[in-house]
Amino acid sequence: MNRIHTLFQNKKERVLSIYFTAGFPELEDTLPVMQAIQNAGADIIEIGVPYSDPIADGPTIQDSNMIALENGMSLKKLFEQLNTMRESISIPVVIMGYLNPIIQYGMEAFCKKCQELGIDGLILPDLPVQQYLEEYQELFEKYGLANTFLISPQTSEKRILEIDQNSDGFIYMVSSHSITGAKSGISEEQIVYFKRVKDMNLKNPRLIGFGISDSETFTKASTYSNGAIIGSAFIKVIKDSKNLAEDIKNYIQSVIQ
Amino acid sequence: MIKVDEKGFYGKFGGAYIPEMLHPNIEELRENYEQIVATDEFQKEFKSLLKDYVGRPTPLYFAERMSQKYGAKIYFKREDLCHTGAHKVNNTVGQIILAKKLGKKRIIAETGAGQHGVATATVCALMGMDCTIYMGALDIQRQRPNVERMKILGAKVVPATSGSQTLKDATNEAMRQWINNPVDTHYIIGSVVGPHPYPEMVARFQSVISEEIKWQLKEKEGTENPDLVIACVGGGSNAAGTFYHYYNVPQVRLIAAEAAGLGISSGKSAATTVLGTPGVLHGSKTLLMQTEDGQVVEPHSISAGLDYPGIGPVHAHLFDIGRAEFVAVEDEDAMKAGIELSRMEGIIPAIETAHAIHALNMIEYRKDDIIVINLSGRGDKDLDTYIKWGGY
């Protein structure tokens, strides 16, 4: 059974997923960062594949993408680094990446490699539902990869239901009209949206991302969903860290306390 | 038959590969644009502004001296005489009327050379709409006069400081800002790129170019169809407008001039059909200059308007099926062609446009063939580049 499904069977609330960019801050930090995220008590690791043109990301993640690319990160390099991942990582691991680098790698080769390495799911923000259904759904299923779609406050009820129908794993609720890292705090308007989606009783668990940065926002988001995703705030923590393991532990524990 | 299909594809290229956050915006546009554009009310306002504000129809000018030199009948479609100095305004007029009908209050746009930015700032001033233009920080330096024009027109110009700091990064930034402001804002894309329906919508607004060529040539030569039409291609909006009514007229050869920069194999080029492979950028599947790992390559051209690592999906399709012939023009040759046109016809072209002029030296044609070259823009904005180059 896919580790994402197992996780949500056993844990229905305050699930914490941490996003980081592969090969950041240093090329060989990928696995140590993953180990530190797991040891600190997070539930899901989301590995970001750096891309030259990340259109859904704000300056913090744009910068981490640029630095990772300058460090020499690529999908090939990432897969090398993840070769022995499952010897030390037991929690669910998801790959988040823009479509183009994956298309160049070859979608089937990519899915096959993910399965071999023990990747549990994918988040491809610029892969639309229709294209997924027509071109890629069979592949993802063949290689046992759970697919996560995003929804935003603008997403219609009809489309949320369609996305729920075609999602497997969890639904990524973008918390506001925004790119990553752009806003902080959670407003009343956002809570109305969180409640609205909660009341739809979707079949998939929901994690809220974008704008989650600390214990307060994590707890607030978790009140209306199964948990939350932290990206930009985590990137800031590791960016200038002198002691990754220690800083990651302190940060994550301050969030989930 | 060259036509966009229901899902937004031209053959293998096109589509709408966008983050879900943009889905409602794109859906709103897709559901409404054809219907709005088809109304008499829209057409009346669009045509009236093209005529009285833009100055259409633009002349189809027989270039006698150039014709003698090249041994063909050469006509120039004078888009450089449009208000604001280039064809770009045809599209911004169409989109601003559309934005108003959709109830939008704010306009955002990307710009490379600054022509689309100026054309957008112009129509925003005309309609009293708030306007923000995203422009690569490097382009802001090399296209200073256009930056000031946009500011005079009341637009805010925001530098895009990521990546190569040129057109692709300005487009990334505009898309991010659209994600941040999805409800009251319309994004006026300036080329035939982006997610469906943008490529087809922009091509339709620009198709007035070939619509006029047809009747103007009929008056002058007794035929609607030239033997060749030539246009430069960055993203490809002026080429799409020039080719549009000839897509499905096989006897008309379609010639697209790309920017080879310092040379195809120099590593400093923007010749997408030569150096590109299929990929996804800015919401559509198209030919793209990229590394093996799928990272988008920073292009180079002396002309800021051709400095784009992709081409519109319709052009990728025309290339793929062999319907259009692509030539790659180097910086130096384009500059010389700009001087040649200046000296022989008294027209200083934009450097983008100069690439299309040089194509005459790179293709074969028969004596007395009728050739229409789209003079997409005038060279005022490029004076600094001409001066720096100095070869005149």
XYZ file of C-alpha atoms in Angstrom:
649
model
C 0.000 0.000 0.000
C 1.152 3.492 -0.828
C 2.659 5.217 2.220
C 0.451 8.298 1.649
C -2.701 6.222 1.982
C -1.364 4.507 5.072
C -0.453 7.836 6.638
C -3.909 9.324 6.208
C -5.544 6.141 7.446
C -3.658 6.438 10.685
C -3.496 10.181 11.070
C -6.423 12.407 10.245
C -5.273 15.709 11.689
C -2.275 17.985 11.982
C -0.443 16.225 9.174
C 2.644 18.287 8.337
C 4.240 18.183 4.898
C 7.525 19.997 4.333
C 8.613 21.240 0.895
C 12.233 21.870 0.075
C 14.170 22.323 -3.150
C 16.448 19.433 -4.114
C 20.125 20.371 -4.128
C 19.621 23.373 -1.843
C 21.380 25.050 -0.117
C 24.222 22.754 -1.273
C 24.021 20.101 -3.966
C 24.564 17.186 -1.584
C 22.159 18.459 1.087
C 19.133 16.678 -0.421
C 19.258 13.491 1.638
C 20.485 15.069 4.883
C 17.628 17.602 4.699
C 15.131 14.761 4.168
C 16.515 12.849 7.132
C 16.333 15.935 9.327
C 12.708 16.604 8.256
C 11.760 13.039 9.176
C 13.657 13.046 12.466
C 12.024 16.312 13.498
C 8.593 14.694 13.256
C 7.099 15.901 9.970
C 4.793 13.466 8.179
C 5.464 13.983 4.464
C 8.542 15.134 2.541
C 7.912 17.082 -0.635
C 11.001 17.263 -2.850
C 10.946 20.206 -5.237
C 12.658 19.663 -8.588
C 14.285 22.989 -9.478
C 13.174 24.666 -12.703
C 14.305 27.763 -14.572
C 10.769 29.191 -14.864
C 8.699 28.397 -11.767
C 5.593 30.484 -12.508
C 3.642 29.549 -9.377
C 6.470 30.459 -7.015
C 7.438 33.637 -5.229
C 10.962 35.043 -4.767
C 12.044 32.677 -1.951
C 11.440 29.487 -3.914
C 12.550 31.126 -7.188
C 15.896 31.834 -5.521
C 16.243 28.341 -4.126
C 15.516 26.969 -7.613
C 18.186 29.173 -9.192
C 20.777 28.246 -6.553
C 20.006 24.531 -6.862
C 20.401 24.728 -10.647
C 23.688 26.601 -10.248
C 24.758 23.859 -7.830
C 24.245 21.382 -10.676
C 20.938 19.824 -9.649
C 18.928 17.966 -12.293
C 16.438 15.105 -12.280
C 19.223 12.651 -13.106
C 21.336 13.929 -10.254
C 18.349 13.849 -7.890
C 17.593 10.234 -8.743
C 21.221 9.334 -8.021
C 20.965 11.015 -4.635
C 17.735 9.188 -3.837
C 19.132 5.774 -4.737
C 19.511 4.688 -1.124
C 16.763 6.935 0.226
C 14.554 4.158 1.550
C 17.359 2.843 3.767
C 16.845 5.834 6.029
C 13.505 7.420 5.069
C 10.285 5.651 6.040
C 7.716 8.479 5.754
C 5.889 9.310 2.491
C 7.935 11.144 -0.131
C 6.336 13.227 -2.866
C 8.020 14.864 -5.854
C 6.834 18.336 -6.801
C 7.991 19.621 -10.143
C 7.045 21.625 -13.190
C 6.206 19.593 -16.235
C 8.993 20.520 -18.653
C 12.020 18.856 -16.996
C 9.922 15.716 -16.517
C 8.811 15.662 -20.145
C 12.442 15.922 -21.229
C 13.365 13.029 -18.931
C 10.482 11.051 -20.399
C 7.251 10.668 -18.438
C 7.250 6.864 -18.363
C 10.955 6.621 -17.489
C 10.329 9.192 -14.766
C 7.379 7.300 -13.271
C 9.251 4.017 -13.406
C 12.255 5.520 -11.635
C 10.006 7.059 -8.971
C 8.531 3.649 -8.255
C 11.951 1.996 -8.052
C 13.183 4.587 -5.579
C 10.102 4.436 -3.375
C 8.510 7.766 -4.257
C 4.853 7.740 -3.236
C 3.279 10.599 -5.097
C 3.565 13.500 -7.508
C 2.511 17.138 -7.528
C 2.932 18.676 -10.979
C 1.450 22.160 -10.661
C 1.278 22.910 -14.385
C -0.272 19.574 -15.375
C -3.971 20.301 -15.870
C -6.607 17.737 -14.973
C -7.694 17.181 -18.565
C -4.171 16.523 -19.812
C -3.539 14.202 -16.874
C -6.609 12.161 -17.661
C -5.828 11.943 -21.355
C -2.095 11.396 -21.292
C -0.744 10.356 -17.933
C -3.288 8.802 -15.582
C -2.590 5.255 -16.748
C 1.142 5.712 -16.264
C 0.805 7.116 -12.771
C -1.433 4.218 -11.794
C 0.799 1.623 -13.419
C 3.714 2.779 -11.285
C 1.702 3.246 -8.095
C 2.125 7.017 -7.861
C -0.564 8.993 -6.052
C -1.382 12.195 -7.916
C -2.161 15.422 -6.131
C -3.963 18.352 -7.732
C -4.170 21.893 -6.452
C -7.346 23.863 -5.795
C -7.589 27.588 -5.016
C -10.253 29.919 -3.578
C -11.360 30.558 -7.162
C -11.913 26.887 -8.003
C -15.595 26.203 -8.627
C -17.463 23.607 -6.617
C -18.028 21.559 -9.742
C -14.341 21.514 -10.518
C -13.393 20.665 -6.919
C -15.628 17.608 -7.187
C -14.018 16.650 -10.500
C -10.559 17.063 -8.975
C -11.571 15.038 -5.926
C -12.810 12.296 -8.211
C -9.487 12.171 -10.053
C -7.116 12.704 -7.115
C -5.399 9.998 -5.225
C -3.523 10.710 -2.028
C -4.489 14.188 -0.963
C -5.768 17.495 -2.327
C -3.464 20.505 -2.107
C -5.542 23.522 -1.070
C -3.803 26.733 -2.053
C -4.768 29.034 0.796
C -5.260 32.305 -1.082
C -4.995 34.077 -4.417
C -1.268 33.919 -4.424
C 2.021 32.463 -5.482
C 4.152 30.745 -2.848
C 5.515 32.811 0.014
C 3.573 35.927 -0.951
C 1.243 36.325 1.995
C 1.456 35.497 5.661
C -1.233 34.960 8.232
C -4.746 33.639 7.632
C -7.684 35.988 7.109
C -11.394 35.582 7.768
C -12.004 35.318 4.042
C -9.613 32.389 3.828
C -11.346 30.659 6.720
C -14.676 30.951 4.908
C -13.062 29.162 1.956
C -11.482 26.485 4.199
C -14.873 25.810 5.797
C -16.658 25.741 2.471
C -14.345 23.040 1.153
C -14.404 21.139 4.459
C -18.188 20.964 4.275
C -18.031 19.382 0.844
C -16.953 16.127 2.544
C -14.497 15.185 -0.175
C -13.210 11.646 -0.391
C -9.565 12.761 -0.346
C -7.792 14.282 2.641
C -6.890 17.980 2.272
C -3.649 19.754 3.087
C -3.502 23.544 3.075
C -0.426 25.224 1.636
C 0.888 28.719 0.737
C 1.183 31.195 3.621
C 1.729 28.565 6.341
C 4.853 29.437 8.293
C 4.545 28.813 12.038
C 2.687 27.073 14.806
C -0.205 29.530 14.684
C -0.897 29.289 10.956
C -0.310 25.524 11.014
C -2.814 25.055 13.805
C -5.374 27.341 12.181
C -5.094 25.555 8.840
C -5.296 22.166 10.537
C -8.573 23.141 12.192
C -10.251 23.103 8.766
C -8.281 20.357 7.060
C -6.116 17.322 7.674
C -2.987 19.413 7.953
C -0.743 21.773 6.092
C 2.268 22.211 3.844
C 5.184 24.531 4.567
C 7.523 25.606 1.769
C 8.908 29.133 1.597
C 9.238 29.505 5.385
C 11.225 26.267 5.528
C 13.476 27.367 2.644
C 14.273 30.512 4.624
C 15.263 28.402 7.634
C 17.732 26.252 5.689
C 19.026 29.013 3.421
C 21.658 30.401 5.764
C 21.765 27.520 8.202
C 25.140 26.617 9.712
C 23.731 23.463 11.266
C 20.977 21.975 9.089
C 19.953 19.072 11.357
C 19.661 21.280 14.412
C 17.910 24.215 12.722
C 15.437 21.941 10.924
C 14.638 20.108 14.153
C 14.086 23.322 16.079
C 11.932 24.858 13.368
C 9.684 21.860 12.738
C 9.237 21.200 16.430
C 8.268 24.827 16.966
C 5.563 24.381 14.323
C 4.079 21.090 15.555
C 4.487 21.716 19.300
C -6.384 22.721 -42.687
C -4.528 24.873 -40.191
C -6.867 25.666 -37.364
C -6.804 25.476 -33.603
C -8.823 22.537 -32.229
C -11.287 22.624 -29.342
C -8.639 21.867 -26.765
C -6.386 24.606 -28.012
C -3.945 22.536 -30.041
C -2.410 23.157 -33.427
C -1.374 19.600 -34.252
C 0.969 18.562 -31.439
C 1.431 22.060 -30.048
C -0.592 24.369 -27.826
C -2.935 23.470 -24.974
C -3.244 25.133 -21.584
C -0.575 23.869 -19.175
C -1.247 26.202 -16.307
C -1.320 25.995 -12.529
C -4.812 25.418 -11.183
C -4.783 28.936 -9.694
C -5.004 30.312 -13.246
C -7.663 27.893 -14.404
C -10.656 30.124 -13.543
C -9.110 33.108 -15.360
C -8.344 31.112 -18.478
C -11.711 29.382 -18.367
C -13.527 32.712 -18.070
C -11.647 33.977 -21.096
C -12.111 30.804 -23.114
C -15.831 30.647 -22.419
C -16.487 34.288 -23.232
C -14.022 35.570 -25.763
C -15.380 34.014 -28.946
C -18.892 35.011 -28.120
C -17.931 38.590 -27.231
C -15.672 38.991 -30.259
C -18.455 37.734 -32.528
C -20.932 40.408 -31.436
C -21.678 43.370 -33.713
C -21.075 45.683 -30.787
C -17.517 44.411 -30.294
C -16.724 44.399 -34.008
C -18.039 47.927 -34.423
C -15.915 49.308 -31.609
C -12.841 47.298 -32.656
C -13.044 48.377 -36.295
C -13.732 51.963 -35.442
C -10.702 52.171 -33.134
C -8.477 50.409 -35.657
C -9.511 52.949 -38.256
C -9.602 56.229 -36.376
C -7.191 55.572 -33.514
C -4.610 53.131 -34.871
C -4.735 54.569 -38.393
C -5.776 51.501 -40.376
C -5.712 50.371 -43.050
C -1.936 50.654 -43.108
C -0.515 51.132 -46.613
C 0.701 48.282 -48.774
C 3.653 50.049 -50.318
C 5.412 48.969 -53.528
C 9.151 49.341 -52.887
C 10.523 50.160 -56.295
C 14.231 50.399 -55.584
C 14.309 47.274 -53.453
C 12.288 45.490 -56.131
C 14.869 46.415 -58.749
C 17.733 45.263 -56.588
C 16.184 41.895 -55.683
C 14.466 41.203 -59.003
C 11.037 40.680 -57.520
C 7.939 42.749 -56.848
C 8.462 43.711 -53.239
C 5.662 45.193 -51.193
C 5.894 46.383 -47.625
C 2.906 46.137 -45.318
C 3.440 49.281 -43.300
C 2.559 48.198 -39.750
C 5.324 50.568 -38.667
C 2.861 53.373 -39.416
C 0.388 52.152 -36.810
C -0.117 54.442 -33.838
C 2.664 53.638 -31.307
C 4.966 52.452 -34.086
C 4.277 48.760 -34.496
C 1.642 46.107 -35.153
C 1.354 45.356 -31.419
C -1.487 47.847 -30.958
C -3.900 45.802 -33.125
C -3.965 43.176 -30.401
C -4.068 45.534 -27.420
C -7.059 47.375 -28.867
C -8.894 44.066 -29.240
C -7.982 42.847 -25.766
C -8.779 46.097 -23.951
C -12.317 46.102 -25.391
C -12.622 42.462 -24.341
C -11.313 43.248 -20.840
C -13.914 45.987 -20.465
C -16.701 43.656 -21.552
C -15.455 41.094 -19.006
C -15.767 43.774 -16.318
C -12.035 43.951 -15.528
C -10.598 47.015 -13.820
C -6.858 46.463 -14.097
C -4.531 45.468 -16.896
C -1.173 43.719 -16.628
C 1.182 42.860 -19.476
C 4.692 41.656 -20.198
C 6.967 43.335 -22.669
C 10.279 42.602 -24.377
C 11.325 45.443 -26.652
C 8.735 47.603 -24.972
C 6.482 47.868 -28.044
C 3.768 45.707 -26.529
C 4.169 47.548 -23.229
C 3.714 50.880 -24.966
C 0.758 49.578 -26.972
C -0.837 48.303 -23.762
C -0.141 51.490 -21.788
C -1.636 53.441 -24.694
C -4.963 51.619 -24.780
C -5.151 51.687 -20.972
C -4.779 55.463 -21.083
C -7.463 55.559 -23.776
C -9.879 53.518 -21.670
C -8.876 54.946 -18.280
C -7.703 51.621 -16.913
C -4.992 50.950 -14.350
C -1.924 49.496 -16.061
C 1.159 47.618 -14.836
C 3.840 46.403 -17.256
C 6.422 43.748 -16.367
C 9.689 44.120 -18.217
C 13.018 42.307 -17.874
C 15.557 44.410 -15.991
C 18.029 43.991 -18.867
C 15.417 45.097 -21.414
C 14.648 48.163 -19.289
C 18.273 49.197 -19.758
C 18.386 48.620 -23.500
C 14.953 50.044 -24.347
C 14.996 53.193 -22.242
C 12.840 55.378 -24.538
C 9.986 52.863 -24.462
C 10.172 52.656 -20.669
C 9.746 56.407 -20.466
C 6.910 56.324 -22.995
C 5.030 53.827 -20.835
C 5.543 56.024 -17.783
C 4.384 59.143 -19.627
C 1.253 57.197 -20.575
C 0.604 56.554 -16.895
C 1.656 52.910 -16.641
C 3.703 51.425 -13.833
C 6.797 49.598 -15.156
C 8.006 46.805 -12.882
C 11.397 45.180 -13.547
C 11.605 41.386 -13.697
C 14.877 40.570 -11.998
C 14.836 36.777 -12.139
C 16.548 34.501 -14.669
C 17.839 36.147 -17.829
C 15.923 39.369 -17.002
C 14.349 39.481 -20.457
C 10.996 38.695 -22.075
C 10.552 35.166 -20.707
C 11.118 36.389 -17.164
C 8.775 39.336 -17.654
C 6.152 36.797 -18.808
C 6.772 34.630 -15.716
C 6.324 37.683 -13.530
C 3.109 38.778 -15.252
C 1.678 35.267 -14.819
C 2.578 35.305 -11.118
C 0.872 38.654 -10.696
C -2.211 37.302 -12.441
C -2.268 34.443 -9.944
C -2.097 37.054 -7.173
C -4.925 39.156 -8.691
C -7.279 36.771 -10.431
C -10.588 38.570 -10.155
C -10.320 42.186 -11.273
C -7.308 41.875 -13.590
C -6.958 41.006 -17.261
C -3.585 39.906 -18.585
C -2.936 41.230 -22.113
C -0.413 38.795 -23.590
C 1.406 40.447 -26.473
C 2.297 37.501 -28.638
C 0.770 34.281 -29.922
C 2.084 32.447 -26.872
C 0.629 31.426 -23.518
C -2.209 29.057 -22.662
C -5.186 28.536 -24.964
C -7.086 30.692 -25.971
C -4.346 33.342 -26.053
C -2.405 32.161 -29.125
C -5.516 32.024 -31.286
C -7.057 35.167 -29.828
C -3.925 37.267 -30.423
C -3.569 35.820 -33.937
C -7.166 36.782 -34.678
C -6.678 40.355 -33.534
C -3.511 40.524 -35.666
C -5.143 38.840 -38.663
C -6.283 42.276 -39.828
C -2.784 42.485 -41.368
C -3.346 39.707 -43.903
C -7.010 40.649 -44.296
C -5.886 44.043 -45.600
C -3.002 42.609 -47.656
C -5.543 40.533 -49.561
C -7.726 43.386 -50.784
C -4.861 45.824 -51.156
C -2.894 43.416 -53.333
C -6.011 42.684 -55.333
C -6.233 46.400 -56.144
C -2.575 46.643 -57.121
C -1.831 43.313 -58.749
C -5.245 41.859 -59.487
C -4.668 38.953 -57.138
C -5.203 38.456 -53.417
C -2.327 36.050 -53.170
C 1.342 37.019 -53.251
C 3.894 34.325 -54.036
C 5.614 34.830 -50.703
C 4.910 36.588 -47.423
C 7.774 37.258 -45.037
C 7.661 38.195 -41.353
C 10.010 38.042 -38.384
C 9.255 35.687 -35.503
C 10.048 36.110 -31.824
C 6.909 34.783 -30.183
C 5.335 35.335 -33.586
C 2.423 37.772 -33.371
C 3.164 39.819 -36.480
C 3.976 36.639 -38.407
C 0.708 35.046 -37.284
C -1.199 38.127 -38.432
C 0.638 38.169 -41.767
C 0.173 34.441 -42.372
C -3.350 34.084 -40.950
C -5.459 34.367 -44.092
C -2.824 32.461 -46.066
C -2.439 29.461 -43.738
C -4.669 27.450 -45.988
C -3.666 28.918 -49.351
C -0.875 26.504 -50.301
C 0.456 28.502 -53.261
C 1.475 31.333 -50.924
C 4.865 30.550 -49.374
C 5.139 31.564 -45.717
C 8.630 32.705 -44.692
C 9.475 33.221 -41.024
C 12.697 34.999 -40.035
C 14.060 33.996 -36.653
C 16.936 35.640 -34.804
C 20.183 33.676 -35.056
C 21.881 36.158 -32.718
C 25.656 35.787 -32.976
C 25.177 32.585 -34.977
C 23.342 29.299 -34.624
C 26.222 27.464 -32.969
C 27.564 30.436 -30.983
C 25.550 29.700 -27.864
C 24.134 33.235 -28.253
C 21.077 32.706 -30.414
C 17.287 32.780 -30.398
C 16.644 30.526 -33.419
C 14.027 28.315 -31.850
C 13.163 26.034 -34.754
C 16.852 25.183 -35.232
C 17.863 24.879 -31.598
C 14.566 24.024 -29.930
C 12.856 20.782 -28.961
C 9.258 20.221 -27.842
C 8.564 21.403 -24.321
C 6.160 23.367 -22.152
C 6.652 27.057 -21.380
C 4.227 29.789 -20.336
C 1.266 27.483 -20.569
C 1.653 25.864 -23.949
C 3.473 22.979 -25.546
C 5.739 24.322 -28.246
C 9.295 24.320 -29.568
C 11.606 25.536 -26.882
C 15.300 26.238 -26.457
C 16.280 24.136 -23.477
C 18.983 21.986 -21.952
C 18.866 18.171 -21.918
C 17.485 18.477 -18.401
C 14.562 20.601 -19.515
C 15.805 23.925 -18.173
C 14.916 26.818 -20.450
C 17.974 28.342 -22.140
C 18.553 32.083 -22.056
C 18.277 33.270 -25.646
C 20.200 36.059 -27.314
C 19.307 38.477 -30.058
C 20.387 42.041 -30.701
C 16.682 42.764 -30.955
C 14.864 42.632 -27.637
C 11.603 41.695 -29.357
C 12.995 38.436 -30.755
C 14.801 37.475 -27.576
C 12.426 34.672 -26.593
C 13.322 30.981 -26.121
C 10.110 29.636 -27.649
C 7.722 30.382 -30.496
C 3.949 30.444 -30.577
C 2.436 26.961 -30.911
C 0.943 27.803 -34.299
C 4.438 28.487 -35.651
C 5.795 25.290 -34.113
C 3.019 23.525 -36.010
C 3.681 25.374 -39.299
C 7.339 24.352 -38.936
C 6.497 20.780 -37.977
C 4.318 20.143 -41.014
C 6.597 22.110 -43.349
C 3.969 24.739 -44.145
C 6.271 27.655 -43.319
C 9.955 28.029 -44.204
C 12.158 29.301 -41.388
C 15.392 31.201 -41.845
C 17.748 32.270 -39.053
C 19.172 35.781 -39.443
C 22.304 36.853 -37.558
C 22.541 40.130 -35.651
C 25.050 41.686 -38.038
C 23.025 40.820 -41.156
C 19.858 42.198 -39.617
C 21.575 45.484 -38.749
C 22.873 45.803 -42.314
C 19.411 45.077 -43.697
C 18.047 47.846 -41.470
C 20.538 50.261 -42.994
C 19.747 49.024 -46.499
C 16.049 49.689 -46.067
C 16.809 53.107 -44.594
C 19.050 54.078 -47.521
C 16.956 52.587 -50.325
C 13.414 53.352 -49.212
C 13.776 55.997 -46.529
C 12.341 53.764 -43.825
C 14.291 53.025 -40.645
C 12.865 49.714 -39.435
C 12.787 48.192 -35.980
C 15.638 45.696 -35.631
C 13.082 42.888 -35.292
C 11.684 43.873 -38.680
C 15.170 44.122 -40.203
C 15.486 40.343 -39.746
C 12.562 39.876 -42.145
C 14.230 42.181 -44.701
C 17.445 40.155 -44.656
C 15.468 36.978 -45.328
C 15.353 38.145 -48.964
C 19.016 37.135 -49.177
C 18.443 33.690 -47.716
C 15.592 32.271 -49.766
C 15.089 31.376 -53.388
C 12.317 32.938 -55.413
C 11.503 33.423 -59.061
C 12.099 36.614 -60.977
C 9.054 38.873 -60.658
C 7.542 36.909 -57.775
C 5.267 39.075 -55.668
C 6.743 39.265 -52.161
C 4.986 40.960 -49.255
C 7.187 41.730 -46.264
C 5.502 42.749 -43.064
C 7.208 45.898 -41.799
C 6.175 45.172 -38.249
C 7.674 48.208 -36.540
C 9.682 51.373 -36.885
C 13.210 51.894 -35.668
C 12.863 54.929 -33.403
C 13.043 52.787 -30.276
C 16.232 51.141 -31.580
C 18.279 54.272 -32.245
C 20.567 53.481 -29.292
C 21.275 50.028 -30.699
C 21.906 51.423 -34.185
C 24.242 54.051 -32.723
C 26.130 51.542 -30.598
C 26.504 49.223 -33.587
C 27.717 52.139 -35.657
C 28.088 50.414 -39.024
C 26.496 53.122 -41.130
